[in-house]
Short mmCIF file of C-alpha atoms in Angstrom, two decimals:
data_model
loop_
_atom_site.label_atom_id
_atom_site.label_comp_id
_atom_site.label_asym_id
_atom_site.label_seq_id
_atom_site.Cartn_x
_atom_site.Cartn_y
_atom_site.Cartn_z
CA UNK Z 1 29.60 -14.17 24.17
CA UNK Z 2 28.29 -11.48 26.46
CA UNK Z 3 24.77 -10.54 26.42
CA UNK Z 4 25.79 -6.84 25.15
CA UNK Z 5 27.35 -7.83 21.85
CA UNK Z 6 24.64 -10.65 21.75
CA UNK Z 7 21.94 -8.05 21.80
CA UNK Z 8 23.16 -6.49 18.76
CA UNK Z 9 22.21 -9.32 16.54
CA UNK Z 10 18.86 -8.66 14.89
CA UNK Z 11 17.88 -12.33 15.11
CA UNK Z 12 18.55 -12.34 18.69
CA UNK Z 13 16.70 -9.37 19.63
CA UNK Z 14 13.83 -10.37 17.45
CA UNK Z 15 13.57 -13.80 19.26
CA UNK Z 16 13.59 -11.99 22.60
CA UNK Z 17 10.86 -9.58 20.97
CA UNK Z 18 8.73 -12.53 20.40
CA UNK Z 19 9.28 -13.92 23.71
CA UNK Z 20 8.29 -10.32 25.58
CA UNK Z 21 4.63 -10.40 23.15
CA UNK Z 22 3.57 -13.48 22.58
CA UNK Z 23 0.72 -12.43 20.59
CA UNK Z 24 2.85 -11.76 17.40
CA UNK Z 25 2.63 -15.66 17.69
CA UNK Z 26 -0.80 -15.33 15.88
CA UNK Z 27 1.22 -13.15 13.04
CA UNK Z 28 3.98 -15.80 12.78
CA UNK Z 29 1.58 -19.08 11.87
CA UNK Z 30 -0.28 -17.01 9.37
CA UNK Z 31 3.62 -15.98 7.98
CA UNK Z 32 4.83 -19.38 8.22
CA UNK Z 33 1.40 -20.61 6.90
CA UNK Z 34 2.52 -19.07 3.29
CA UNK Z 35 5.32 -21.44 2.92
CA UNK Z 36 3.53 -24.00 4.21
CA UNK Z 37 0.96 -23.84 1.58
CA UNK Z 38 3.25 -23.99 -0.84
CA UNK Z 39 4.62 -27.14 0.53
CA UNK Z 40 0.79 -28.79 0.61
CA UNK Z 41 0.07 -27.26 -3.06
CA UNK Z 42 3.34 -28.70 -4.62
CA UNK Z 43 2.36 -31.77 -3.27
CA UNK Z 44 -0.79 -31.61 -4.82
CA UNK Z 45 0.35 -30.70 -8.18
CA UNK Z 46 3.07 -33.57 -7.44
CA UNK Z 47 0.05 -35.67 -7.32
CA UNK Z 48 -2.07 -34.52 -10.01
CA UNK Z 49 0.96 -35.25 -12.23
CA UNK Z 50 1.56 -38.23 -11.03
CA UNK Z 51 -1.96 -39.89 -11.64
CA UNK Z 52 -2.09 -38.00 -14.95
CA UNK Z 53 1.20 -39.79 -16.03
CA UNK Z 54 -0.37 -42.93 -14.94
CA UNK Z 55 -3.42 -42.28 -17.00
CA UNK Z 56 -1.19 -42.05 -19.86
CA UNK Z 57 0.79 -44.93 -19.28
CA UNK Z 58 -1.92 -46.86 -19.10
CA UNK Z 59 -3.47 -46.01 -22.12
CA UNK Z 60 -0.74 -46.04 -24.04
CA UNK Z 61 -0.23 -49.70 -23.05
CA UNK Z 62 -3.81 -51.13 -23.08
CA UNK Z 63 -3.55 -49.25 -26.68
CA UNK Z 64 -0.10 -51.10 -27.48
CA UNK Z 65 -1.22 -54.41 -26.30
CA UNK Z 66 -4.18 -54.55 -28.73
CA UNK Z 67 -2.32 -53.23 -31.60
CA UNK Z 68 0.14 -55.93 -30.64
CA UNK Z 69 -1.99 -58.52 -30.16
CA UNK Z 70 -3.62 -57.97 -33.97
CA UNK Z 71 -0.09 -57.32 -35.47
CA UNK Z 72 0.58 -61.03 -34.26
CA UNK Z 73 -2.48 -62.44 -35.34
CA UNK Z 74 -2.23 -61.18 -39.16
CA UNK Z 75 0.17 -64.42 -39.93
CA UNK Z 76 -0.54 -66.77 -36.72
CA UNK Z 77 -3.03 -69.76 -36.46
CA UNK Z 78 -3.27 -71.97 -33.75
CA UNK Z 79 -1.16 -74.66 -34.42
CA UNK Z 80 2.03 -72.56 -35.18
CA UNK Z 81 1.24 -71.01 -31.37
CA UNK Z 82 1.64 -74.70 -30.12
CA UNK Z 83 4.65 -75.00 -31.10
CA UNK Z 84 7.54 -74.73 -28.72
CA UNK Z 85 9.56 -72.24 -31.02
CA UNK Z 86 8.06 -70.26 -33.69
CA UNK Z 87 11.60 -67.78 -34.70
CA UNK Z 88 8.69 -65.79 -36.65
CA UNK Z 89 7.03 -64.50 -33.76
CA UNK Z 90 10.05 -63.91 -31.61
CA UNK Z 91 10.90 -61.66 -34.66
CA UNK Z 92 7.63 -59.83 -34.71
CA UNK Z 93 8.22 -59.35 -30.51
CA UNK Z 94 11.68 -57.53 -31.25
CA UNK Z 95 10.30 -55.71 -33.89
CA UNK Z 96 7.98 -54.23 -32.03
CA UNK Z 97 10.34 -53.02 -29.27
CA UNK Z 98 11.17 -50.32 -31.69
CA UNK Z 99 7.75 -48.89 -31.66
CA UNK Z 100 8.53 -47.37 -28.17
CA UNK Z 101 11.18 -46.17 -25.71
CA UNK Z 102 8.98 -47.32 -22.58
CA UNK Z 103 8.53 -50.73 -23.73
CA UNK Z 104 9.87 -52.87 -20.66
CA UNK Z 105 8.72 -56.79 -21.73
CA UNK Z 106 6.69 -58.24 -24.54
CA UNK Z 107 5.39 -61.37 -24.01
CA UNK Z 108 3.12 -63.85 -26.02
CA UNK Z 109 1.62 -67.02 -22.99
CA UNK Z 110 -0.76 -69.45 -23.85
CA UNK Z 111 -2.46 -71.21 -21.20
CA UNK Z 112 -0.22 -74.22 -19.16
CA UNK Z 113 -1.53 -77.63 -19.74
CA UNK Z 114 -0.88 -78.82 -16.58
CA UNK Z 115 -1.49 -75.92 -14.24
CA UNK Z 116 -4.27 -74.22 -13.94
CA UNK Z 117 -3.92 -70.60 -14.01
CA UNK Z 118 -0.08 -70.89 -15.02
CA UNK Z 119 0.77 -69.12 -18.70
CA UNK Z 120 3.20 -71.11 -20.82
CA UNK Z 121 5.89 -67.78 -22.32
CA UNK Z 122 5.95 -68.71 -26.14
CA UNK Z 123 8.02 -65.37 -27.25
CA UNK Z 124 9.40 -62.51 -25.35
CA UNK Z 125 11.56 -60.07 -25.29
CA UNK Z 126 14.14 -62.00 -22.89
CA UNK Z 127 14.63 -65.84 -24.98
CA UNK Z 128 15.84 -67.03 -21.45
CA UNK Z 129 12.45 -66.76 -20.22
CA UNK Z 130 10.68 -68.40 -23.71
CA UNK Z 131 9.02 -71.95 -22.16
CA UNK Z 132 9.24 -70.68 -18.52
CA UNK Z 133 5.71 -71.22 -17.11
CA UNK Z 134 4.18 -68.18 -14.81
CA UNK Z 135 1.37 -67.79 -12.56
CA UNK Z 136 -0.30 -64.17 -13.59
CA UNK Z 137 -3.63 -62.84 -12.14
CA UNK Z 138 -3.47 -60.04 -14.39
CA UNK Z 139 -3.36 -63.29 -17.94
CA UNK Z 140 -5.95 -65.16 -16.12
CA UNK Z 141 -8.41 -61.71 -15.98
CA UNK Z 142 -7.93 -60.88 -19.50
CA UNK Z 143 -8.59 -64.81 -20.39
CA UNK Z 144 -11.54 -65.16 -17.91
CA UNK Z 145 -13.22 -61.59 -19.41
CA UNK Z 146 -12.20 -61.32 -22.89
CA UNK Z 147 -10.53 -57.92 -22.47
CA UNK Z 148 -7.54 -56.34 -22.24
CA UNK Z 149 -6.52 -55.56 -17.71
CA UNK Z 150 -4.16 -53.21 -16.72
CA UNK Z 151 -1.87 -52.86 -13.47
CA UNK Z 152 0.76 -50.90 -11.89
CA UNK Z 153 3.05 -53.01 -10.69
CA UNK Z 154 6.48 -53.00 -8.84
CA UNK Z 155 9.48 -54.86 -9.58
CA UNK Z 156 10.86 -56.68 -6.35
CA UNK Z 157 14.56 -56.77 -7.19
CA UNK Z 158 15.15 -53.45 -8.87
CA UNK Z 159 12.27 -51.06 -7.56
CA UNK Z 160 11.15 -50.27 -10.89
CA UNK Z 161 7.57 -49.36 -11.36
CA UNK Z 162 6.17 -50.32 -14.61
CA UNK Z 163 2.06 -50.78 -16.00
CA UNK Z 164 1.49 -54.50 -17.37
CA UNK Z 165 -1.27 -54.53 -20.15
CA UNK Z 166 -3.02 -58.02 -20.98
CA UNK Z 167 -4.62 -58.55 -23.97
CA UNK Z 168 -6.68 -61.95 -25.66
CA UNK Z 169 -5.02 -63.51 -28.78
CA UNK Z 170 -7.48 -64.78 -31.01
CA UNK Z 171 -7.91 -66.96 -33.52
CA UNK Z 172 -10.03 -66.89 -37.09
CA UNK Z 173 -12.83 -68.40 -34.90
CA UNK Z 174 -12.80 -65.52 -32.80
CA UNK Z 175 -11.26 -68.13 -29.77
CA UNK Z 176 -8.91 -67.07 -27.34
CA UNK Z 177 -5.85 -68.49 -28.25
CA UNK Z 178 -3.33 -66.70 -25.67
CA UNK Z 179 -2.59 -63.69 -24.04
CA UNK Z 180 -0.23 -60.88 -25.35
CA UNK Z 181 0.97 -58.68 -22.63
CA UNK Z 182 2.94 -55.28 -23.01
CA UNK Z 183 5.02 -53.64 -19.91
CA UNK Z 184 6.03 -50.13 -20.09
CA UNK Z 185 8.60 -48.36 -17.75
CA UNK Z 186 7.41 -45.91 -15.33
CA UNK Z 187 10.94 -44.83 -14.74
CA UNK Z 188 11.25 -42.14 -16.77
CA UNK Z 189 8.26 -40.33 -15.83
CA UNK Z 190 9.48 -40.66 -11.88
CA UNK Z 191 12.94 -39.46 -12.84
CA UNK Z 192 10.69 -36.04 -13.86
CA UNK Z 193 8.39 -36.62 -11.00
CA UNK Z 194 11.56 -36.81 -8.96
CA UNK Z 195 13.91 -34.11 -10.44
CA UNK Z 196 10.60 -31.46 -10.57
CA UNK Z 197 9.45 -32.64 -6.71
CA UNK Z 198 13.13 -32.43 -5.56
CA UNK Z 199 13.09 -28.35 -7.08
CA UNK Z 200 9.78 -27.57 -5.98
CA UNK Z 201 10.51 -28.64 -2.16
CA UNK Z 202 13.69 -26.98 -2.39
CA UNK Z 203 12.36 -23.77 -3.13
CA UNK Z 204 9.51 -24.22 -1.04
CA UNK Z 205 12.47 -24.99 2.00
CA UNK Z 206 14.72 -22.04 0.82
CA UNK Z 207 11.64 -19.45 0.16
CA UNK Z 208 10.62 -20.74 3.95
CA UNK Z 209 14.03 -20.19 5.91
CA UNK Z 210 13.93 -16.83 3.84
CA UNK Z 211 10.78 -15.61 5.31
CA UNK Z 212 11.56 -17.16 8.79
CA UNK Z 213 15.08 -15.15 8.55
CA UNK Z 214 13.55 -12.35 7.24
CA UNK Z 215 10.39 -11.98 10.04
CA UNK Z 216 13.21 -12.86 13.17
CA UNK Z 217 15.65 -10.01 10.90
CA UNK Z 218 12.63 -7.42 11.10
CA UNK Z 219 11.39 -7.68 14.25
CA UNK Z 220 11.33 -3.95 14.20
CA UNK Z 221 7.92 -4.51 11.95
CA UNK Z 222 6.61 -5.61 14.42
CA UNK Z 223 7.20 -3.50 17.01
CA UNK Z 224 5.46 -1.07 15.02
CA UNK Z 225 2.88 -2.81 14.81
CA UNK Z 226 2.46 -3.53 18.46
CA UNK Z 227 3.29 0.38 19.23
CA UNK Z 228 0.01 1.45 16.50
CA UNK Z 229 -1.94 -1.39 18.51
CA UNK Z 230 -1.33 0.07 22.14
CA UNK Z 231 -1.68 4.07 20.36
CA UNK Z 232 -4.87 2.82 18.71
CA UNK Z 233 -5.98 1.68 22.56
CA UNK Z 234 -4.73 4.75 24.06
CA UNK Z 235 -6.51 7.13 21.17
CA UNK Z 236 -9.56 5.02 22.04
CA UNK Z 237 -8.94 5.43 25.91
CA UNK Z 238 -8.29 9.19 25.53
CA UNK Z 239 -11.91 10.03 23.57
CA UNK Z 240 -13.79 7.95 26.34
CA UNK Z 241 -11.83 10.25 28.71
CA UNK Z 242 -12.40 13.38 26.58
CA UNK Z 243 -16.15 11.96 26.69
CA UNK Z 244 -16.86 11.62 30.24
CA UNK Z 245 -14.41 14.71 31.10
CA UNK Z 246 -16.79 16.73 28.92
CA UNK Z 247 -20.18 15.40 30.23
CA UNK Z 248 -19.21 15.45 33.68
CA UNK Z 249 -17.66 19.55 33.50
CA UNK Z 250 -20.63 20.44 31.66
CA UNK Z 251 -23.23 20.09 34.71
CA UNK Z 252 -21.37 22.43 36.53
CA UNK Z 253 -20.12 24.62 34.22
CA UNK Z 254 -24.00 24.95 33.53
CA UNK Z 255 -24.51 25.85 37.02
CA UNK Z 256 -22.09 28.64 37.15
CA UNK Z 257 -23.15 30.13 34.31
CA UNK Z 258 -26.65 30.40 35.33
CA UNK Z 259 -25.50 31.84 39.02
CA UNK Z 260 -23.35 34.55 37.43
CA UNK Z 261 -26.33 35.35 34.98
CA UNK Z 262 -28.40 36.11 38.24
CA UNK Z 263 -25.73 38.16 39.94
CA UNK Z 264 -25.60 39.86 36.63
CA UNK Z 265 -29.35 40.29 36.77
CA UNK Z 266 -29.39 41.53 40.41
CA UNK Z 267 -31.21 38.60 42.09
CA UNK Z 268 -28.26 38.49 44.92
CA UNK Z 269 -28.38 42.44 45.41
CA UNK Z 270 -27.05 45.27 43.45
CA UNK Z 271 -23.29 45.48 42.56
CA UNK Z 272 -20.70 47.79 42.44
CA UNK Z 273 -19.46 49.14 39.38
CA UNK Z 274 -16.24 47.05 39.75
CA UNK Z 275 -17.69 44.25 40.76
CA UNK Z 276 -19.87 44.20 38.07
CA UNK Z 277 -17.29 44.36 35.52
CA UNK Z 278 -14.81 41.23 37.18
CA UNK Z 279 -18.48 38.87 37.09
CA UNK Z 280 -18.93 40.02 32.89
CA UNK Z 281 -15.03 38.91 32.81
CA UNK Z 282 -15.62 35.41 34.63
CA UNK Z 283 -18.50 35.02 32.80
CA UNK Z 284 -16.60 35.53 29.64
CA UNK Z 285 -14.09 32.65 31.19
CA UNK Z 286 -16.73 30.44 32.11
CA UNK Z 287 -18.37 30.77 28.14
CA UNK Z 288 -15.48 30.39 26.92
CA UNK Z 289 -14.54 27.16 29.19
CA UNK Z 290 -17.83 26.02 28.02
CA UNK Z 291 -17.75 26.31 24.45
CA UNK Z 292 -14.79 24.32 24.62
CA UNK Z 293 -16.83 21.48 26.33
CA UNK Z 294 -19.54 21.55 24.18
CA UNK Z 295 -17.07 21.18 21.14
CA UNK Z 296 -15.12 18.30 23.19
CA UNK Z 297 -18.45 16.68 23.54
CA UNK Z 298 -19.08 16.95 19.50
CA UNK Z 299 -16.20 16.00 18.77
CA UNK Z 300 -16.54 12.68 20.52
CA UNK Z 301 -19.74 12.57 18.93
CA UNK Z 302 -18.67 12.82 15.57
CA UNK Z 303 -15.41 10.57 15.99
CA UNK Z 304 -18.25 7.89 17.68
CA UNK Z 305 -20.75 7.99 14.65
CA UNK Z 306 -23.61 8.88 17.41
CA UNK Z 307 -24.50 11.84 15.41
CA UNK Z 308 -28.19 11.60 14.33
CA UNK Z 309 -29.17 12.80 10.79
CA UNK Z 310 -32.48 14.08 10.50
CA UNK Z 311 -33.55 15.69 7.08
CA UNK Z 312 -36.43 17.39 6.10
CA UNK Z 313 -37.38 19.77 3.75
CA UNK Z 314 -35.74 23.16 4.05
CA UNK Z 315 -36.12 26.32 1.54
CA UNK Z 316 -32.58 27.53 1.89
CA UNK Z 317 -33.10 31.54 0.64
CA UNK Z 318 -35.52 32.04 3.72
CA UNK Z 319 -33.66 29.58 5.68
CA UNK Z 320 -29.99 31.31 4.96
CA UNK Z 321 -31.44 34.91 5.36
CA UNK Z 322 -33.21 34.28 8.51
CA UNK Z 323 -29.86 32.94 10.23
CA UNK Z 324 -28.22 36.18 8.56
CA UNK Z 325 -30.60 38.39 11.05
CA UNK Z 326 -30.32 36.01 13.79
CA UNK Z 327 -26.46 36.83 13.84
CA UNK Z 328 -26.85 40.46 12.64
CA UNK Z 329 -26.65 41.91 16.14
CA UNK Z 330 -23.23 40.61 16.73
CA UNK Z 331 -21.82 41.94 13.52
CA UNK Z 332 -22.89 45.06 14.04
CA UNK Z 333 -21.85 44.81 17.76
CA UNK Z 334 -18.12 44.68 16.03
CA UNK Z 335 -18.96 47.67 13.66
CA UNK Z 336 -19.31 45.37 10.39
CA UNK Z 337 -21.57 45.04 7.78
CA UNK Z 338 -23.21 41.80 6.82
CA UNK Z 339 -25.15 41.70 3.76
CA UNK Z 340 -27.08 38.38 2.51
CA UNK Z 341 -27.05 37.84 -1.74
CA UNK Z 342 -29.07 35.24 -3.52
CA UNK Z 343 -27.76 34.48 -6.64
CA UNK Z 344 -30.46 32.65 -7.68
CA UNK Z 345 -33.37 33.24 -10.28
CA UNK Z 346 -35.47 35.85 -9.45
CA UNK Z 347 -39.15 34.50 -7.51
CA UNK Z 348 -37.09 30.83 -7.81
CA UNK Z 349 -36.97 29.02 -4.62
CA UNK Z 350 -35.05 26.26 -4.10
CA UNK Z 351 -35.68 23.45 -1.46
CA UNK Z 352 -32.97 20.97 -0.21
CA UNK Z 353 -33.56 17.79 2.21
CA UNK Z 354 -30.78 18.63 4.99
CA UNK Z 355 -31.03 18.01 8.98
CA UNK Z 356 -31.91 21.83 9.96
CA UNK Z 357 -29.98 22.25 13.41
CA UNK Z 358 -26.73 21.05 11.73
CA UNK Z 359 -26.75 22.72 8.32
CA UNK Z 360 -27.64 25.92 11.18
CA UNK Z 361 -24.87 24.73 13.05
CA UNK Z 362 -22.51 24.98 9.93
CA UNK Z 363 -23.40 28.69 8.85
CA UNK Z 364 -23.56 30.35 12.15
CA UNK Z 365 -19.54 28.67 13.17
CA UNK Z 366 -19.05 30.05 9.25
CA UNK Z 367 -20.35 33.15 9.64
CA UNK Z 368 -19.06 33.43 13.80
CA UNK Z 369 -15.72 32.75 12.15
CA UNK Z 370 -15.38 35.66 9.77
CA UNK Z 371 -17.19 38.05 12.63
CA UNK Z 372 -13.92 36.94 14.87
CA UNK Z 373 -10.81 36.98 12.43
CA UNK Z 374 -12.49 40.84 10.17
CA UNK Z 375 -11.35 43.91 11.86
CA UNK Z 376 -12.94 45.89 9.74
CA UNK Z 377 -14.69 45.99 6.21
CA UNK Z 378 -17.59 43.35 6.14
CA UNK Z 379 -19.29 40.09 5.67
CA UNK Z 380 -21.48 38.24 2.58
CA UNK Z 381 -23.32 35.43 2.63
CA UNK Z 382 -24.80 34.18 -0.64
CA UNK Z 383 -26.46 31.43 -2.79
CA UNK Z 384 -25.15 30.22 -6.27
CA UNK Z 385 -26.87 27.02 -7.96
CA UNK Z 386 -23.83 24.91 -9.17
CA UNK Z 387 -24.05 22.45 -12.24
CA UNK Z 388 -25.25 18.90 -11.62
CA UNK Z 389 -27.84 19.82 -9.34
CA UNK Z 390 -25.68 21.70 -6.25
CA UNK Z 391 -26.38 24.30 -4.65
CA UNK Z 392 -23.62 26.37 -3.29
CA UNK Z 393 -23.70 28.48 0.20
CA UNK Z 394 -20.23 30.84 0.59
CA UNK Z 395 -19.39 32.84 3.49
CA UNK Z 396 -17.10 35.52 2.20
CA UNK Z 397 -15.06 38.44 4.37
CA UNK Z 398 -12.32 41.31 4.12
CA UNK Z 399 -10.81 39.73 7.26
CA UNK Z 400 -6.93 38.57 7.84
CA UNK Z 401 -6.99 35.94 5.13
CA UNK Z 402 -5.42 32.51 5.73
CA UNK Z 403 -1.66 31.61 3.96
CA UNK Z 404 -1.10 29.26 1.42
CA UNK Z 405 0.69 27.36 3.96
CA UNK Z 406 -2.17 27.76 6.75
CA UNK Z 407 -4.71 25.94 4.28
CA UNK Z 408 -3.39 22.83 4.27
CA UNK Z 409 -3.69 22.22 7.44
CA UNK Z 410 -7.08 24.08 8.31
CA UNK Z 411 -9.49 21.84 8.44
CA UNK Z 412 -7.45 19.59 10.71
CA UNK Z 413 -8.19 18.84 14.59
CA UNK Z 414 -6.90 21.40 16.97
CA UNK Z 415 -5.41 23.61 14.40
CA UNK Z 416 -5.33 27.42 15.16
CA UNK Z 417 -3.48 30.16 12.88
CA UNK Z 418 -0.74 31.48 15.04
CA UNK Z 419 0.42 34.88 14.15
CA UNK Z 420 0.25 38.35 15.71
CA UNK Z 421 -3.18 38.73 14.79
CA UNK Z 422 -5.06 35.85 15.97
CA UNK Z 423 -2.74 35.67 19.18
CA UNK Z 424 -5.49 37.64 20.94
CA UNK Z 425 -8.51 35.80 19.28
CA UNK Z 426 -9.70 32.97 22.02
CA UNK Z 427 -10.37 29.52 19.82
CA UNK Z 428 -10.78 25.84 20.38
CA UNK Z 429 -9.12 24.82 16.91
CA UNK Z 430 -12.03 22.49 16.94
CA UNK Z 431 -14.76 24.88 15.15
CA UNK Z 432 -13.95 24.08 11.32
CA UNK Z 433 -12.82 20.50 11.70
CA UNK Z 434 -16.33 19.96 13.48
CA UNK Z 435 -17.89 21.88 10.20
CA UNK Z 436 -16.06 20.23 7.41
CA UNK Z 437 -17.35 17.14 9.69
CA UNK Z 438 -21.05 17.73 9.70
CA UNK Z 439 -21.20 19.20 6.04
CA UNK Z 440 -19.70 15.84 4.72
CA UNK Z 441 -22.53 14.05 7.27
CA UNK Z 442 -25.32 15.77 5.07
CA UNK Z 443 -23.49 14.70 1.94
CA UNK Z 444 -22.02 18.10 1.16
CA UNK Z 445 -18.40 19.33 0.40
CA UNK Z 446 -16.64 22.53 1.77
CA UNK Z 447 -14.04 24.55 0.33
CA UNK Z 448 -11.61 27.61 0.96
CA UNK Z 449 -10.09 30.37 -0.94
CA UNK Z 450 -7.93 32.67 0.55
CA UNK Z 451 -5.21 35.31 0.22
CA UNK Z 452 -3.52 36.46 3.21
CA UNK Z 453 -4.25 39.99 4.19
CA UNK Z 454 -7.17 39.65 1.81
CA UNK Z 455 -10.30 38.09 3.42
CA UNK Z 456 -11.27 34.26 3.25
CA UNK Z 457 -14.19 32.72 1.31
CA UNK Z 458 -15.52 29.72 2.86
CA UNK Z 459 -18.23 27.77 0.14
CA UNK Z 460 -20.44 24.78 1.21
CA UNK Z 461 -21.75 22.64 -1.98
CA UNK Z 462 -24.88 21.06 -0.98
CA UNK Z 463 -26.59 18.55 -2.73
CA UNK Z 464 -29.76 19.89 -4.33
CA UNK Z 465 -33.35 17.41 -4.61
CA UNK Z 466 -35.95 19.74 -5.70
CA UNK Z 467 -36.86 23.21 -6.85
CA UNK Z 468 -39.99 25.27 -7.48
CA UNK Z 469 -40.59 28.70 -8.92
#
């Protein structure tokens, strides 16, 4: 068959797959391991029923021989044992056959008076065998200790395994007078040890060629799971890249910035008019090339866990209204209004444990958000307490609002808005994903609620520790 139409088996290809990464090897055994736990745990259980059958068997005829052995005694003295036939106790033999399906053999021997450890048969259930003389370890125990012996034993001609009990006859002087011993057939219970082992290995084989079919059928599986390995590496490889990218352009973007500040300044001679203006729109170029860097460089922090927590006590009214007039100049630099509510109880202040520079870090890319996307109309920044001990910090604006659609997807890496409007607003997409990042940091949730054409209102829930009037 040509190699074309042989590629278009599954079984085939997934074989060849296996070949080409031999490292879904590992995957296989633990696959193939399943079945073949199930193999060692039916033979266990095989096993377990087995000796517990045994136990049974065994009981039952240790508990047979002894009821035996006094059933024969009730109406036997020693002298009628002596005799060569008693029809009596061959009678009370067969009788007792009845008393059980597993009875194999009963036998009454007394002890051979011209061999030692030889046992004359004086009844049984076979009269061909009735005077025969047998050598038995398992009579001579029971006569040497005055108890009943059990064995498992094995027929030589037929295969048959069967348990042999041996129990003391005795007389009215409490004398051993002979031996009664019992056998019972073990061949029922291993037909059922048989018929159950036979169905639990075939399963066990069928279940296995199943799984073995179905893994070398699917191949596909894992393919997919070698393709998420090598995007995992490649995710990993691309934020040590984005990492050392960002480190390495942020010297020198730190070195332009602070020459075009001093040609700005006048510390290389006075400039033109024109010239002036193209250094304020490279400088613009360079900020902008370096606010992407530093939010690269955070971003590989974050995704890292290399971001250091650092809490300490902060009284959020002053601390919210003193970042309000830190921004103020820029919102009024875009002809807006920004205007700082606390919502709280009059002379109540309220103190939170939160790592300053980040929860600063938060409200100013809040705040620096609605300056960029409000055209006109203004901005408020206020404090609500919350139930269950939150404390709430929203960022609200008449700006270009945010579609139903546009929400969803928000908060998410890279993501930008893309309309008419924001097409000439400069952005990473990084800003909000790095702030949803840091709030949930310093144990804090942030939500949105928007209505395009409307304004936005971004709220951070904080968790509150103490307060004081």
């Amino acid at each position: 068959m040509p190699d074309n139409r042989k590629n278009k088996f599954a079984l085939y290809e997934g074989i060849i797959f296996i070949k080409q990464n031999p490292q879904i090897i590992y995957s296989l055994l633990l696959i193939v391991s399943i079945p073949a736990l199930f193999f060692i745990a039916t033979a266990y259980i095989l096993n377990i029923f087995n000796k517990q059958l045994d136990r049974n068997l065994q009981q039952q005829g240790v508990m047979l021989a002894r009821s035996t052995e006094k059933f024969i005694t009730q109406s036997i003295y020693a002298q009628s044992i002596q005799k060569e036939e008693d029809l009596s106790l061959q009678e009370k033999i067969i009788a007792l056959q009845n008393s059980s399906d597993l009875i194999r053999d009963i036998a009454v021997f007394v002890r051979s008076e011209t061999k030692t450890d030889y046992f004359k048969i004086i009844a049984s259930l076979n009269p061909k065998d009735t005077n025969s003389e047998i050598q038995s370890v398992i009579n001579s125990l029971a006569w040497q200790h005055n108890q009943t012996f059990a064995r498992l034993l094995k027929d030589k001609r037929s295969g048959e395994k069967y348990w042999l009990s041996a129990t003391p006859i005795h007389n009215e002087n409490n004398e051993i007078i002979g031996i009664v011993s019992v056998a019972l057939s073990r061949l029922e219970a291993d037909q059922v040890v048989g018929y159950l082992g036979r169905i639990l290995y075939l399963f066990s084989t069928v279940f296995s060629l199943i799984l073995i079919l179905l893994v070398a059928n699917h191949a596909r599986l894992f393919q997919y799971a070698v393709l998420l390995m090598k995007l995992k590496e490649i995710d990993r490889l691309k934020d040590e890249f984005l990492s050392i990218t960002s480190h390495e352009l942020r010297t020198p973007l730190t070195t332009i910035r602070g020459y075009l500040s001093m040609i700005q300044e006048g510390s290389f001679g006075e400039l033109s008019e024109k010239l002036k203006h193209g250094i304020d729109i490279v400088m613009l170029e360079v900020q902008r090339l370096y606010d992407l860097v530093e939010d690269l460089l955070e971003v590989s922090r974050i995704e890292q866990g290399r971001i250091k927590i650092e809490k300490e006590k902060i009284l959020l009214p002053d601390f919210v209204s003193e970042i309000c007039n830190e921004i103020s100049p820029k919102v009024k630099e875009k002809g807006l209004v920004l205007n700082f509510v606390n919502h709280l109880e009059e002379n109540k202040k309220i103190e939170i444990e939160s790592d300053r520079d980040r929860l600063k870090q938060v409200l100013i890319n809040l705040i620096g958000n609605a300056i960029k996307y409000t055209l006109k109309g203004g901005i408020e920044v206020g404090l609500t307490l919350e139930e269950k001990n939150f404390i709430s910090i929203y960022v609200k604006d008449t700006g270009i609002g945010i579609s139903a659609q546009d929400q969803e997807k928000l908060f998410s890496k890279f993501f930008r808005v893309q309309s008419e409007e924001t097409s000439k607003i400069s952005g990473t997409g990084l800003g909000l994903w790095i702030t949803k990042k840091v709030i949930e940091l310093l144990g804090g949730k942030i939500y949105l609620e928007s209505i395009k054409g409307q304004g936005s209102k971004f709220t951070v829930f904080l968790p509150m520790t103490t307060s004081s009037t």
